[in-house]
Short mmCIF file of C-alpha atoms and ligand atoms in Angstrom, two decimals:
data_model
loop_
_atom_site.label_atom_id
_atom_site.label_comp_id
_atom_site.label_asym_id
_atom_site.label_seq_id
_atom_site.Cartn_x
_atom_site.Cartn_y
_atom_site.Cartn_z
CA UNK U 468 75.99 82.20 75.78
CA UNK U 469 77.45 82.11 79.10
CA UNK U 470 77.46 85.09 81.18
CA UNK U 471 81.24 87.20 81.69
CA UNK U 472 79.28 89.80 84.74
CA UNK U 473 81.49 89.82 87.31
CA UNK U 474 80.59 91.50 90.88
CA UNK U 475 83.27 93.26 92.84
CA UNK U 476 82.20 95.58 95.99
CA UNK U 477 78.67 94.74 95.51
CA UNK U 478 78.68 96.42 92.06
CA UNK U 479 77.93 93.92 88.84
CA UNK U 480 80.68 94.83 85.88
CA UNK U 481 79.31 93.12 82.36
CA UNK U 482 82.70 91.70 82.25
CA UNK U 483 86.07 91.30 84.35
CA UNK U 484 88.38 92.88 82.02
CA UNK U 485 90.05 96.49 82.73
CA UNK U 486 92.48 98.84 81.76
CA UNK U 487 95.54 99.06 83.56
CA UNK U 488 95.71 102.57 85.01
CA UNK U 489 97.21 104.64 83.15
CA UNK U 490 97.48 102.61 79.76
CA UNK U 491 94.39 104.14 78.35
CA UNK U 492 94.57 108.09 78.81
CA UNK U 493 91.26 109.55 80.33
CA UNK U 494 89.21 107.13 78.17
CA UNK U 495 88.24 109.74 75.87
CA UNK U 496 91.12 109.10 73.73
CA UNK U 497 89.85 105.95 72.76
CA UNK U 498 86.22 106.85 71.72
CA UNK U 499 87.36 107.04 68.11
CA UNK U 500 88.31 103.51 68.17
CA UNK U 501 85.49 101.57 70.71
CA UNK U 502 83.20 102.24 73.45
CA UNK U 503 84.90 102.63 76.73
CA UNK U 504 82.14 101.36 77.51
CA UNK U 505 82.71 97.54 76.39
CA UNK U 506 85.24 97.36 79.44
CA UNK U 507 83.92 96.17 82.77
CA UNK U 508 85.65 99.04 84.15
CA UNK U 509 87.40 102.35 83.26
CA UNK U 510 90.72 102.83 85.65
CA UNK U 511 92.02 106.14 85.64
CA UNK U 512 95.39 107.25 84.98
CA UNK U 513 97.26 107.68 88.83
CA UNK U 514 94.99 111.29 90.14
CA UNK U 515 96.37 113.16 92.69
CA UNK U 516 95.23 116.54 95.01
CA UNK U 517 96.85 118.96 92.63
CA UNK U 518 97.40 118.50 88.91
CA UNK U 519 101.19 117.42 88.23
CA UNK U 520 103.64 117.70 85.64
CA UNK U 521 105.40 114.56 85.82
CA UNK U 522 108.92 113.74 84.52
CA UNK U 523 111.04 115.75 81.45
CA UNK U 524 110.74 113.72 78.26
CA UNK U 525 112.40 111.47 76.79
CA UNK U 526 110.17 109.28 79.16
CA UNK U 527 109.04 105.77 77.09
CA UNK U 528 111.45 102.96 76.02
CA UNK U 529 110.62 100.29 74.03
CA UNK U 530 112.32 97.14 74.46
CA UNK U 531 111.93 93.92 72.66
CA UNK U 532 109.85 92.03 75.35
CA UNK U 533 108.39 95.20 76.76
CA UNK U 534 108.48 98.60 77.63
CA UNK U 535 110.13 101.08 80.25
CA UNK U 536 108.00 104.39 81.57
CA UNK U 537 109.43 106.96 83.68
CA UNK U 538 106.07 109.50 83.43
CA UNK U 539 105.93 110.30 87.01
CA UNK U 540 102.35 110.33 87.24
CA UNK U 541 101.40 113.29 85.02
CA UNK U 542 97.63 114.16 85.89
CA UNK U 543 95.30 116.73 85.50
CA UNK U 544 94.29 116.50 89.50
CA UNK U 545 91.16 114.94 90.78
CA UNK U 546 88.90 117.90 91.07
CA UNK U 547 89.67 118.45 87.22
CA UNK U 548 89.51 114.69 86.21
CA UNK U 549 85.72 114.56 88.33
CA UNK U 550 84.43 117.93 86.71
CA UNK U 551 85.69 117.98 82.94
CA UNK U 552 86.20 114.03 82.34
CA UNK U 553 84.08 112.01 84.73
CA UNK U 554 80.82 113.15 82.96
CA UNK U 555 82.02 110.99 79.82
CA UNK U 556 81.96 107.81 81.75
CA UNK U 557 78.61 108.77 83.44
CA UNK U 558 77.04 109.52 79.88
CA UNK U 559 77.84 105.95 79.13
CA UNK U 560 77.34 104.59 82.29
CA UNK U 561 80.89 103.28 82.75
CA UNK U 562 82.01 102.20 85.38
CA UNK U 563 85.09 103.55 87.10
CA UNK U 564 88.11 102.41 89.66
CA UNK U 565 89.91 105.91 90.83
CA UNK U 566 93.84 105.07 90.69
CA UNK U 567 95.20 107.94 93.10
CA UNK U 568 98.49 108.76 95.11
CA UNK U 569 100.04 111.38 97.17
CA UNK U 570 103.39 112.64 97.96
CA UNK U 571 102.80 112.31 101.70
CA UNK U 572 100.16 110.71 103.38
CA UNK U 573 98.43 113.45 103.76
CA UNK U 574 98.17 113.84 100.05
CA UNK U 575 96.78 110.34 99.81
CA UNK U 576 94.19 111.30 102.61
CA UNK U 577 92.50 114.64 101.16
CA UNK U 578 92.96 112.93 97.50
CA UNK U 579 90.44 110.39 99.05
CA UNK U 580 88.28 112.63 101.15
CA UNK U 581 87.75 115.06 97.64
CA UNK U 582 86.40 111.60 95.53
CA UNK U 583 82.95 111.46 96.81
CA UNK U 584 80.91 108.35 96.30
CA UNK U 585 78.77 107.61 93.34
CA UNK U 586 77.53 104.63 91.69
CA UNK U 587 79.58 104.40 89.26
CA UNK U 588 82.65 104.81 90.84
CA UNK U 589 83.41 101.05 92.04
CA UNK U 590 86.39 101.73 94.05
CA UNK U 591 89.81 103.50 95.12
CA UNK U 592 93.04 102.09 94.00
CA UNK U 593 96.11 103.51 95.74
CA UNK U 594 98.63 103.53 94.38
CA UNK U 595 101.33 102.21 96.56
CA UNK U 596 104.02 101.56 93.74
CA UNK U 597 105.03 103.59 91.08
CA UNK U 598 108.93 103.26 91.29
CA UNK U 599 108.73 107.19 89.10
CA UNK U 600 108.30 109.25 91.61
CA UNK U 601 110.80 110.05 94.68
CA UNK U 602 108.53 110.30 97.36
CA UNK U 603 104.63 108.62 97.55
CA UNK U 604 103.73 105.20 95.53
CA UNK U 605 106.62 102.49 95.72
CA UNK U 606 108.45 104.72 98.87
CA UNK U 607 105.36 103.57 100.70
CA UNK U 608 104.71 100.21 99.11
CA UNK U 609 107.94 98.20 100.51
CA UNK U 610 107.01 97.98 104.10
CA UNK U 611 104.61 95.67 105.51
CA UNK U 612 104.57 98.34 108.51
CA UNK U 613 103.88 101.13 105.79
CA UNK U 614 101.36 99.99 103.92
CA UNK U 615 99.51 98.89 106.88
CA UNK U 616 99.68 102.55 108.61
CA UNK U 617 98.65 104.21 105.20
CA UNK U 618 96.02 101.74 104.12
CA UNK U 619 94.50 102.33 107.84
CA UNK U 620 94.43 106.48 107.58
CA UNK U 621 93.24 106.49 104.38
CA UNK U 622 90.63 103.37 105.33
CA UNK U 623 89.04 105.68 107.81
CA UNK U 624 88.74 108.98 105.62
CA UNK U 625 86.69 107.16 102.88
CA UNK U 626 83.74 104.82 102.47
CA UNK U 627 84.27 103.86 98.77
CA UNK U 628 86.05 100.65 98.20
CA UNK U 629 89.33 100.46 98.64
CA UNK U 630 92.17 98.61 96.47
CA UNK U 631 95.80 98.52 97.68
CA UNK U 632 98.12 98.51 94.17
CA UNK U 633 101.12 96.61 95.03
CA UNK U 634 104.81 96.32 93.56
CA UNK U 635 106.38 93.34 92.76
CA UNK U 636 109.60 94.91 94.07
CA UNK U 637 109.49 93.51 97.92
CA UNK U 638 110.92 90.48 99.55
CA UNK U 639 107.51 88.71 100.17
CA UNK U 640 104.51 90.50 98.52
CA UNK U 641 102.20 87.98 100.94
CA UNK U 642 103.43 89.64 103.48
CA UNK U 643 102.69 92.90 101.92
CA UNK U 644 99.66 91.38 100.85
CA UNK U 645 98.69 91.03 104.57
CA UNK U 646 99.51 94.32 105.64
CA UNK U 647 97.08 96.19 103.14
CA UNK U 648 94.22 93.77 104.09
CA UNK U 649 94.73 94.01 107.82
CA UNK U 650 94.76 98.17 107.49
CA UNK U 651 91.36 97.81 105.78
CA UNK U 652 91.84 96.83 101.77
CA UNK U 653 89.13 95.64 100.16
CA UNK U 654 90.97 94.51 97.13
CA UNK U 655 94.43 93.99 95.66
CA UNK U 656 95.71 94.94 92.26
CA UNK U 657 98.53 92.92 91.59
CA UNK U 658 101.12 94.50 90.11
CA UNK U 659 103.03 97.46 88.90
CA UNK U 660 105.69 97.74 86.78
CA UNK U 661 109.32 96.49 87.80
CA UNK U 662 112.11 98.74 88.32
CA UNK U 663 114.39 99.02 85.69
CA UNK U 664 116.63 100.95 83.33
CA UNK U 665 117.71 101.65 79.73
CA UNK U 666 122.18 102.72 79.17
CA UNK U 667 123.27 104.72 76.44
CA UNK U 668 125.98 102.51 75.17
CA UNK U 669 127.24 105.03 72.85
CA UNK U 670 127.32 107.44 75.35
CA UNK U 671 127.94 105.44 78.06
CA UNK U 672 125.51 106.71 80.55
CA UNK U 673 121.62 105.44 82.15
CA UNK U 674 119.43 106.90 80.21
CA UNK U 675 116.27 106.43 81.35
CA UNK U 676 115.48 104.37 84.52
CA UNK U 677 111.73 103.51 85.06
CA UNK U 678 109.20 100.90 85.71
CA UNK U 679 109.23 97.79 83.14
CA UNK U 680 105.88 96.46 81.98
CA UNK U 681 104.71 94.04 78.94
CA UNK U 682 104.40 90.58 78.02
CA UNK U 683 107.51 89.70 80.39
CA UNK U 684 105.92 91.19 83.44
CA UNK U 685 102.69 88.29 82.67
CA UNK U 686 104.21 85.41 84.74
CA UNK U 687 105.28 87.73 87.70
CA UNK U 688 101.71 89.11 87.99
CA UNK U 689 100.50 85.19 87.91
CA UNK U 690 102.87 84.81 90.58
CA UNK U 691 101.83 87.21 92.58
CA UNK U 692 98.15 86.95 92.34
CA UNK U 693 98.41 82.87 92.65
CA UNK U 694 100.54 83.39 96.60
CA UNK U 695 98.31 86.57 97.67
CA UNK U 696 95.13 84.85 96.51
CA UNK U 697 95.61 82.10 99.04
CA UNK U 698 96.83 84.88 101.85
CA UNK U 699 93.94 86.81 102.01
CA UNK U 700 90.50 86.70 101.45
CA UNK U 701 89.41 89.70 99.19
CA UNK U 702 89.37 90.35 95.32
CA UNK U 703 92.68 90.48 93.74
CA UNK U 704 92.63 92.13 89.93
CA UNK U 705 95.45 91.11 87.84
CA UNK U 706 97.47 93.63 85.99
CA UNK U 707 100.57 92.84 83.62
CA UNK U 708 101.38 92.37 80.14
CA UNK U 709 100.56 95.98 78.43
CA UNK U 710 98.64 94.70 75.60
CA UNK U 711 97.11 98.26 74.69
CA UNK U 712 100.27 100.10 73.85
CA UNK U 713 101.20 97.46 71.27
CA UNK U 714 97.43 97.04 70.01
CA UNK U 715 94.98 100.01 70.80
CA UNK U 716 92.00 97.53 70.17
CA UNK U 717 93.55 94.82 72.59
CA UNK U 718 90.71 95.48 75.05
CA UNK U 719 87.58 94.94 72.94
CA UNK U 720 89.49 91.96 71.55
CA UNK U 721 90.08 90.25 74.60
CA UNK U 722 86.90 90.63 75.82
CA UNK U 723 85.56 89.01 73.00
CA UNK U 724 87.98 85.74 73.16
CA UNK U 725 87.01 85.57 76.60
CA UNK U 726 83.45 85.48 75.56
CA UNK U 727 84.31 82.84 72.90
CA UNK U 728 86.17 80.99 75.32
CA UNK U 729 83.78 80.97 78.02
CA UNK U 730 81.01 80.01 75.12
CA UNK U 731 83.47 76.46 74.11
CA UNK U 732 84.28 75.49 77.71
CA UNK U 733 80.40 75.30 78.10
CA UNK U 734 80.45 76.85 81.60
CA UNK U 735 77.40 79.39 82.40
CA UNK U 736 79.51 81.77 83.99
CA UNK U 737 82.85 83.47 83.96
CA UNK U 738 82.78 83.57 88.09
CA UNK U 739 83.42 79.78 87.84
CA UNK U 740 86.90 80.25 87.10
CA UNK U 741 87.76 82.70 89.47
CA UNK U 742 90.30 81.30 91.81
CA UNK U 743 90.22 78.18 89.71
CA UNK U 744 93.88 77.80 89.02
CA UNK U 745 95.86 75.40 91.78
CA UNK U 746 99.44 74.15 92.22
C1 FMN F 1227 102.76 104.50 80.43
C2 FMN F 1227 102.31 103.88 81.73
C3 FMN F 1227 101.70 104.67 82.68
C4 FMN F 1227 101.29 104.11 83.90
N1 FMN F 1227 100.67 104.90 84.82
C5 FMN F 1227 100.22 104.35 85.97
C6 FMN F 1227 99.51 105.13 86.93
O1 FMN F 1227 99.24 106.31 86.73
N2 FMN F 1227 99.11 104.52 88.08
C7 FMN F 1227 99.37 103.19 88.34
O2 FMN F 1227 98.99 102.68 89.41
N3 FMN F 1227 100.02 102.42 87.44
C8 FMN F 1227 100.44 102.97 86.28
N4 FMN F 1227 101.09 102.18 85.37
C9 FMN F 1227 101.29 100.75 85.66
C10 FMN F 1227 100.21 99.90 84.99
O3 FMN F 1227 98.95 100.26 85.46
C11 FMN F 1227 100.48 98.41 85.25
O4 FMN F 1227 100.36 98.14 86.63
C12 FMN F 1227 101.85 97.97 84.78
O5 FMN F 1227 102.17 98.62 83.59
C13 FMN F 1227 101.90 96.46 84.58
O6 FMN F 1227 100.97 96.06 83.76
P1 FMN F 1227 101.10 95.99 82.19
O7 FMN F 1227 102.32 95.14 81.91
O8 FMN F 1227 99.82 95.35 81.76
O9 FMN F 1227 101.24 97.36 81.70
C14 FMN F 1227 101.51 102.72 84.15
C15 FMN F 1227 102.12 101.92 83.18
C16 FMN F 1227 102.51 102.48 81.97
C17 FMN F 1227 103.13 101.59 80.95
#
């Protein structure tokens, strides 16, 4: 049996695989179904200072090679998600990557400052590009400049890990790339969903305009994480493809191929492959 453990920040995971934040609830929804557990990680959905309400409904689209959300980052705040939630993951010792934004950057800053360590929370992940909101995430993710100046402030206000979530909507995401790791990222998570919009033919209006994730948003992730892997030298988790809304047991699943698959290739351990791909 070869081995799927995976180390990131120091801390081992029993395997590389994760939720995308946001695309599992507060991992309590799922306990009827598997063990949160089974994941390498838990990632929240996006936390920020203050709970938040997010968009009006309707607010999910489905479309044939994906799907569009315009939530807006509903969230139950970070002070509620560490005292009524939090304990679930520490129960099962889970571990767990804090996805968190602000409004203004000094929202992002005392969101960070309230998470204190612990050991099983592996890292921050800011999120610098949800295209639902109108100020904070992607309004702070297009600009090298930006994303340097934000990573740096909220680099210095925290000692957990820190993961800079990027969009895929920017000119040259290297260069974007660059900008997080020079303010002080420790990690990348490559990508969020694409902006994008649903019209009403019948009545002839946009109605709904969100991000676009699923199967289609695969080979733009690969993209990303194959040009910013060779750009900078830190950890770069890959997000796209949004297997869990169509299959609520895709995670366990996966895991398990991967197992399988690492089993037939007859390599000892998943950490061989990392960074594998060329070309
Ligand atoms: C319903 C929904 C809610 C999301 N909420 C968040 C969020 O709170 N924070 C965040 O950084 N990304 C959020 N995302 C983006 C995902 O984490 C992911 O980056 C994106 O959907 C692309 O990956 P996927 O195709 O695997 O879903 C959300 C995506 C969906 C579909």
């Amino acid at each position: 049996m070869g081995s799927l453990a995976v180390n990131l920040f120091g801390k081992k995971l029993k395997n590389p695989v994760m939720n995308a934040s946001g695309t599992l609830g507060y991992g309590v929804e799922v306990e009827p179904l598997w063990a949160v557990e089974t994941m390498g990680a838990y990632v929240t959905k996006g936390l920020s200072a203050a709970p938040h309400h997010g968009n009006p409904t309707p607010r999910v689209w489905e479309e044939r090679c994906g799907m569009l959300n315009s939530i807006g980052l509903q969230n139950v705040g970070v002070h509620r998600f560490f005292s009524h939630y939090f304990p679930f993951f520490v129960e099962r010792r889970c571990p767990v990557i804090v996805n968190f934004f602000g409004f203004s950057e000094e929202e992002y800053l005392s969101c960070a400052r309230s998470i204190e360590p612990h050991d099983l929370v592996v890292a921050l992940e800011m999120n610098l590009s949800c295209p639902n909101i109108k100020k904070g995430g992607i309004g702070f993710g297009k600009e090298a400049s930006t994303v340097h100046a934000i990573v740096r402030s909220v680099r210095e206000v925290t000692k957990i890990p820190l993961i800079a979530k990027l969009t895929p909507e920017v000119k040259n995401i290297v260069e974007i790339a660059r900008a997080a790791y020079e303010g002080g990222a420790d990690g990348l998570t490559l990508i969020n969903t694409m902006p994008a919009a649903v019209v009403d033919v019948k009545e002839r209006r946009v109605s709904l305009k969100g991000g676009f994730s699923g199967p289609l948003l695969k080979p733009v992730a690969l993209r990303a994480v194959h040009e910013c892997s060779q750009a900078v030298p830190i950890p770069i988790i890959g997000v796209g493809g949004t297997a869990t809304f169509v299959d609520p047991f895709a995670m366990p699943k996966i895991i398990a191929e991967l197992g399988s698959w690492l089993d037939a290739s007859g390599l000892a351990d998943i950490s061989a492959i990392v960074g594998a791909a060329h070309g």
